[in-house]
mmCIF file of C-alpha atoms in Angstrom:
data_model
loop_
_atom_site.group_PDB
_atom_site.id
_atom_site.type_symbol
_atom_site.label_atom_id
_atom_site.label_comp_id
_atom_site.label_asym_id
_atom_site.label_seq_id
_atom_site.Cartn_x
_atom_site.Cartn_y
_atom_site.Cartn_z
ATOM 1 C CA MET A 1 11.538 -11.653 -23.691
ATOM 2 C CA ASN A 2 8.407 -13.660 -23.141
ATOM 3 C CA ALA A 3 6.017 -12.841 -20.311
ATOM 4 C CA ILE A 4 5.085 -15.647 -18.072
ATOM 5 C CA ALA A 5 1.289 -16.002 -17.997
ATOM 6 C CA ARG A 6 -0.338 -16.924 -14.825
ATOM 7 C CA PRO A 7 -2.737 -19.893 -15.057
ATOM 8 C CA ASP A 8 -5.410 -17.916 -13.186
ATOM 9 C CA PRO A 9 -4.848 -14.173 -13.662
ATOM 10 C CA LEU A 10 -5.607 -11.803 -10.809
ATOM 11 C CA ARG A 11 -7.849 -8.779 -11.461
ATOM 12 C CA LEU A 12 -7.323 -5.282 -10.100
ATOM 13 C CA VAL A 13 -10.572 -3.336 -9.788
ATOM 14 C CA PRO A 14 -11.537 -0.122 -8.148
ATOM 15 C CA MET A 15 -12.597 -0.629 -4.518
ATOM 16 C CA THR A 16 -16.258 -0.022 -3.812
ATOM 17 C CA LEU A 17 -18.405 -0.062 -0.686
ATOM 18 C CA SER A 18 -19.593 -3.617 -1.654
ATOM 19 C CA ASP A 19 -15.969 -4.854 -1.268
ATOM 20 C CA LEU A 20 -15.711 -3.699 2.388
ATOM 21 C CA ASP A 21 -16.674 -6.883 4.155
ATOM 22 C CA ALA A 22 -14.011 -8.860 2.367
ATOM 23 C CA VAL A 23 -11.464 -6.024 2.673
ATOM 24 C CA MET A 24 -12.112 -5.639 6.425
ATOM 25 C CA ALA A 25 -11.687 -9.355 6.965
ATOM 26 C CA VAL A 26 -8.210 -9.077 5.323
ATOM 27 C CA GLU A 27 -7.403 -5.891 7.260
ATOM 28 C CA GLN A 28 -8.257 -7.579 10.579
ATOM 29 C CA ALA A 29 -6.305 -10.679 9.741
ATOM 30 C CA ALA A 30 -3.180 -8.661 8.656
ATOM 31 C CA TYR A 31 -2.887 -6.156 11.450
ATOM 32 C CA GLU A 32 -2.924 -5.973 15.224
ATOM 33 C CA PHE A 33 -4.309 -2.448 14.913
ATOM 34 C CA PRO A 34 -6.353 -2.463 11.665
ATOM 35 C CA TRP A 35 -8.093 0.404 10.033
ATOM 36 C CA THR A 36 -11.767 0.687 10.970
ATOM 37 C CA ARG A 37 -14.608 0.226 8.581
ATOM 38 C CA GLY A 38 -15.309 3.937 9.091
ATOM 39 C CA ASN A 39 -11.716 4.702 7.900
ATOM 40 C CA MET A 40 -12.331 2.704 4.706
ATOM 41 C CA VAL A 41 -15.802 4.220 4.135
ATOM 42 C CA ASP A 42 -14.446 7.780 4.661
ATOM 43 C CA SER A 43 -11.609 7.082 2.151
ATOM 44 C CA LEU A 44 -13.968 5.820 -0.527
ATOM 45 C CA LEU A 45 -16.513 8.628 -0.011
ATOM 46 C CA THR A 46 -13.766 11.194 -0.121
ATOM 47 C CA GLY A 47 -12.671 9.848 -3.486
ATOM 48 C CA HIS A 48 -9.324 8.539 -2.549
ATOM 49 C CA LEU A 49 -7.748 6.228 -5.100
ATOM 50 C CA ALA A 50 -8.566 2.659 -3.921
ATOM 51 C CA SER A 51 -8.143 -0.626 -5.659
ATOM 52 C CA VAL A 52 -8.643 -4.297 -4.777
ATOM 53 C CA LEU A 53 -6.574 -7.146 -6.223
ATOM 54 C CA LEU A 54 -8.866 -10.182 -6.638
ATOM 55 C CA ALA A 55 -8.133 -13.938 -7.109
ATOM 56 C CA PRO A 56 -10.066 -15.710 -9.821
ATOM 57 C CA ASN A 57 -12.476 -16.971 -7.139
ATOM 58 C CA GLY A 58 -13.224 -13.399 -6.080
ATOM 59 C CA SER A 59 -11.260 -13.526 -2.789
ATOM 60 C CA VAL A 60 -9.225 -10.390 -1.844
ATOM 61 C CA VAL A 61 -5.477 -10.833 -2.445
ATOM 62 C CA GLY A 62 -4.661 -7.256 -1.518
ATOM 63 C CA TYR A 63 -5.654 -3.643 -1.815
ATOM 64 C CA PHE A 64 -4.391 -0.100 -1.539
ATOM 65 C CA VAL A 65 -5.860 3.334 -0.645
ATOM 66 C CA ALA A 66 -4.021 6.466 -1.589
ATOM 67 C CA MET A 67 -4.657 10.137 -1.552
ATOM 68 C CA VAL A 68 -3.842 12.116 -4.690
ATOM 69 C CA GLY A 69 -2.597 15.615 -4.132
ATOM 70 C CA VAL A 70 -0.871 18.338 -6.212
ATOM 71 C CA GLU A 71 2.221 16.716 -7.712
ATOM 72 C CA GLU A 72 2.191 14.037 -4.970
ATOM 73 C CA MET A 73 0.417 10.962 -3.724
ATOM 74 C CA HIS A 74 0.176 9.673 -0.158
ATOM 75 C CA LEU A 75 -0.128 5.925 0.254
ATOM 76 C CA LEU A 76 -2.553 5.474 3.179
ATOM 77 C CA ASN A 77 -2.895 1.748 3.296
ATOM 78 C CA LEU A 78 -1.394 -1.169 1.286
ATOM 79 C CA THR A 79 -2.225 -4.642 2.483
ATOM 80 C CA VAL A 80 -1.750 -8.155 1.141
ATOM 81 C CA ALA A 81 -3.802 -10.947 2.689
ATOM 82 C CA PRO A 82 -1.624 -13.138 4.901
ATOM 83 C CA ALA A 83 -2.328 -16.207 2.688
ATOM 84 C CA PHE A 84 -0.984 -14.335 -0.355
ATOM 85 C CA GLN A 85 2.098 -12.668 1.225
ATOM 86 C CA ARG A 86 5.627 -13.330 -0.047
ATOM 87 C CA GLN A 87 4.457 -13.767 -3.621
ATOM 88 C CA GLY A 88 5.322 -10.312 -5.021
ATOM 89 C CA HIS A 89 1.840 -8.837 -4.708
ATOM 90 C CA ALA A 90 2.855 -5.846 -2.631
ATOM 91 C CA ARG A 91 5.356 -4.862 -5.371
ATOM 92 C CA GLU A 92 2.638 -5.378 -8.044
ATOM 93 C CA LEU A 93 0.309 -3.048 -6.092
ATOM 94 C CA LEU A 94 3.153 -0.470 -5.745
ATOM 95 C CA ASP A 95 3.753 -0.707 -9.528
ATOM 96 C CA VAL A 96 0.140 0.111 -10.161
ATOM 97 C CA LEU A 97 0.193 2.931 -7.627
ATOM 98 C CA VAL A 98 3.315 4.502 -9.212
ATOM 99 C CA SER A 99 1.668 4.225 -12.612
ATOM 100 C CA HIS A 100 -1.464 5.986 -11.306
ATOM 101 C CA GLY A 101 0.840 8.630 -9.777
ATOM 102 C CA ARG A 102 2.435 9.273 -13.132
ATOM 103 C CA GLU A 103 -1.006 9.543 -14.805
ATOM 104 C CA HIS A 104 -2.068 12.133 -12.157
ATOM 105 C CA GLY A 105 1.127 14.153 -12.553
ATOM 106 C CA ALA A 106 2.513 13.142 -9.108
ATOM 107 C CA ARG A 107 6.240 13.484 -8.728
ATOM 108 C CA ARG A 108 6.516 11.948 -5.223
ATOM 109 C CA LEU A 109 4.825 9.176 -3.291
ATOM 110 C CA TRP A 110 4.790 9.382 0.537
ATOM 111 C CA LEU A 111 3.876 6.859 3.178
ATOM 112 C CA GLU A 112 4.134 6.154 6.907
ATOM 113 C CA VAL A 113 5.153 2.717 8.249
ATOM 114 C CA ARG A 114 5.590 1.381 11.734
ATOM 115 C CA PRO A 115 9.263 0.813 12.681
ATOM 116 C CA SER A 116 8.103 -2.512 14.115
ATOM 117 C CA ASN A 117 6.810 -3.613 10.670
ATOM 118 C CA ALA A 118 10.135 -4.872 9.391
ATOM 119 C CA ARG A 119 8.633 -6.792 6.434
ATOM 120 C CA ALA A 120 6.877 -3.717 5.037
ATOM 121 C CA ARG A 121 9.894 -1.491 5.584
ATOM 122 C CA ARG A 122 12.039 -4.003 3.619
ATOM 123 C CA ILE A 123 9.506 -4.043 0.702
ATOM 124 C CA TYR A 124 9.450 -0.249 0.612
ATOM 125 C CA GLU A 125 13.207 0.099 0.804
ATOM 126 C CA ARG A 126 13.771 -2.499 -1.951
ATOM 127 C CA TYR A 127 11.273 -0.579 -4.032
ATOM 128 C CA GLY A 128 13.294 2.571 -3.710
ATOM 129 C CA PHE A 129 11.575 4.461 -0.865
ATOM 130 C CA ARG A 130 13.901 6.417 1.398
ATOM 131 C CA LEU A 131 13.440 7.356 5.089
ATOM 132 C CA VAL A 132 12.920 11.098 5.321
ATOM 133 C CA GLY A 133 11.566 11.551 8.847
ATOM 134 C CA MET A 134 9.603 10.381 11.876
ATOM 135 C CA ARG A 135 6.178 11.127 13.225
ATOM 136 C CA ARG A 136 6.183 10.745 16.983
ATOM 137 C CA GLY A 137 3.296 8.787 18.486
ATOM 138 C CA TYR A 138 1.555 8.389 15.166
ATOM 139 C CA TYR A 139 0.134 4.843 15.605
ATOM 140 C CA PRO A 140 -1.852 3.216 18.370
ATOM 141 C CA ALA A 141 0.241 0.564 20.159
ATOM 142 C CA GLY A 142 -2.017 -0.804 22.882
ATOM 143 C CA PRO A 143 -3.589 0.741 26.063
ATOM 144 C CA GLY A 144 -2.036 4.096 26.706
ATOM 145 C CA ARG A 145 0.804 3.622 24.244
ATOM 146 C CA ARG A 146 1.674 4.937 20.828
ATOM 147 C CA GLU A 147 4.245 3.950 18.217
ATOM 148 C CA ASP A 148 6.228 6.327 15.987
ATOM 149 C CA ALA A 149 5.942 6.245 12.257
ATOM 150 C CA GLN A 150 8.771 6.299 9.781
ATOM 151 C CA VAL A 151 7.949 8.692 6.948
ATOM 152 C CA MET A 152 9.248 7.355 3.606
ATOM 153 C CA SER A 153 9.247 8.992 0.181
ATOM 154 C CA LEU A 154 9.773 7.785 -3.376
ATOM 155 C CA ASP A 155 10.532 9.890 -6.485
ATOM 156 C CA ILE A 156 7.916 8.488 -8.777
ATOM 157 C CA ASP A 157 10.110 8.840 -11.839
ATOM 158 C CA ASP A 158 12.557 6.386 -10.138
ATOM 159 C CA GLY A 159 9.904 3.961 -8.680
ATOM 160 C CA LEU A 160 9.387 1.354 -11.324
ATOM 161 C CA GLU A 161 12.945 1.343 -12.560
ATOM 162 C CA ALA A 162 14.410 0.929 -9.054
ATOM 163 C CA ALA A 163 11.883 -1.767 -8.123
ATOM 164 C CA HIS A 164 12.875 -3.890 -11.120
ATOM 165 C CA GLY A 165 16.615 -3.199 -10.996
ATOM 166 C CA LEU A 166 16.635 -1.005 -14.098
ATOM 167 C CA ASP A 167 18.263 2.046 -12.549
#
C-alpha cells in the first residue's frame, strides 16, 4: 500500500516557552474557558510531555500536553486550531501520544472531557477511549457555575489498532 504524501508536510516538535504566544492564541480561539498561560508554563517547567504540530508556514495546527506516570499517561490538553479542525489532526496527535506512551511503558491513557464537548467526546470514543467515571464540578462554567468532567480511559495496547479499524 502506498502512503499518500502531503504536498506540505506538517512538523511535530517539542513545545517550548517560545511557542506559547502562538499556542495561547489557539487555546483562546478554541475554548470558552481556555488554559491560562500560567497553566502552560507550569506544564512545560514541570517537564510534562508537550508537542506542537506546525504547518509549513510555522502556524500552530495543534498541540498536546500530557503527564507521564508509572505505567500510565494523563492527557491534560489536546487542541486543534479551529481553522484546522475536521482534518484528522486530533487523531494524528493521539497516535503520537499513544506511541510516546508505549515508549514510556505506559499501559493506560487517561483524560477528562466536558460532557458539553460533544465533538471531542466523539473523537475519543472513535479512537477507543471508554467512559470510566465522572468528576463532579471539575471545569469552570461561568460565574458561580461548574461543569462535570467525564473521565475516559484507553488501553494503550489497543489505541492505534482501534483508531484505525485494525482490532
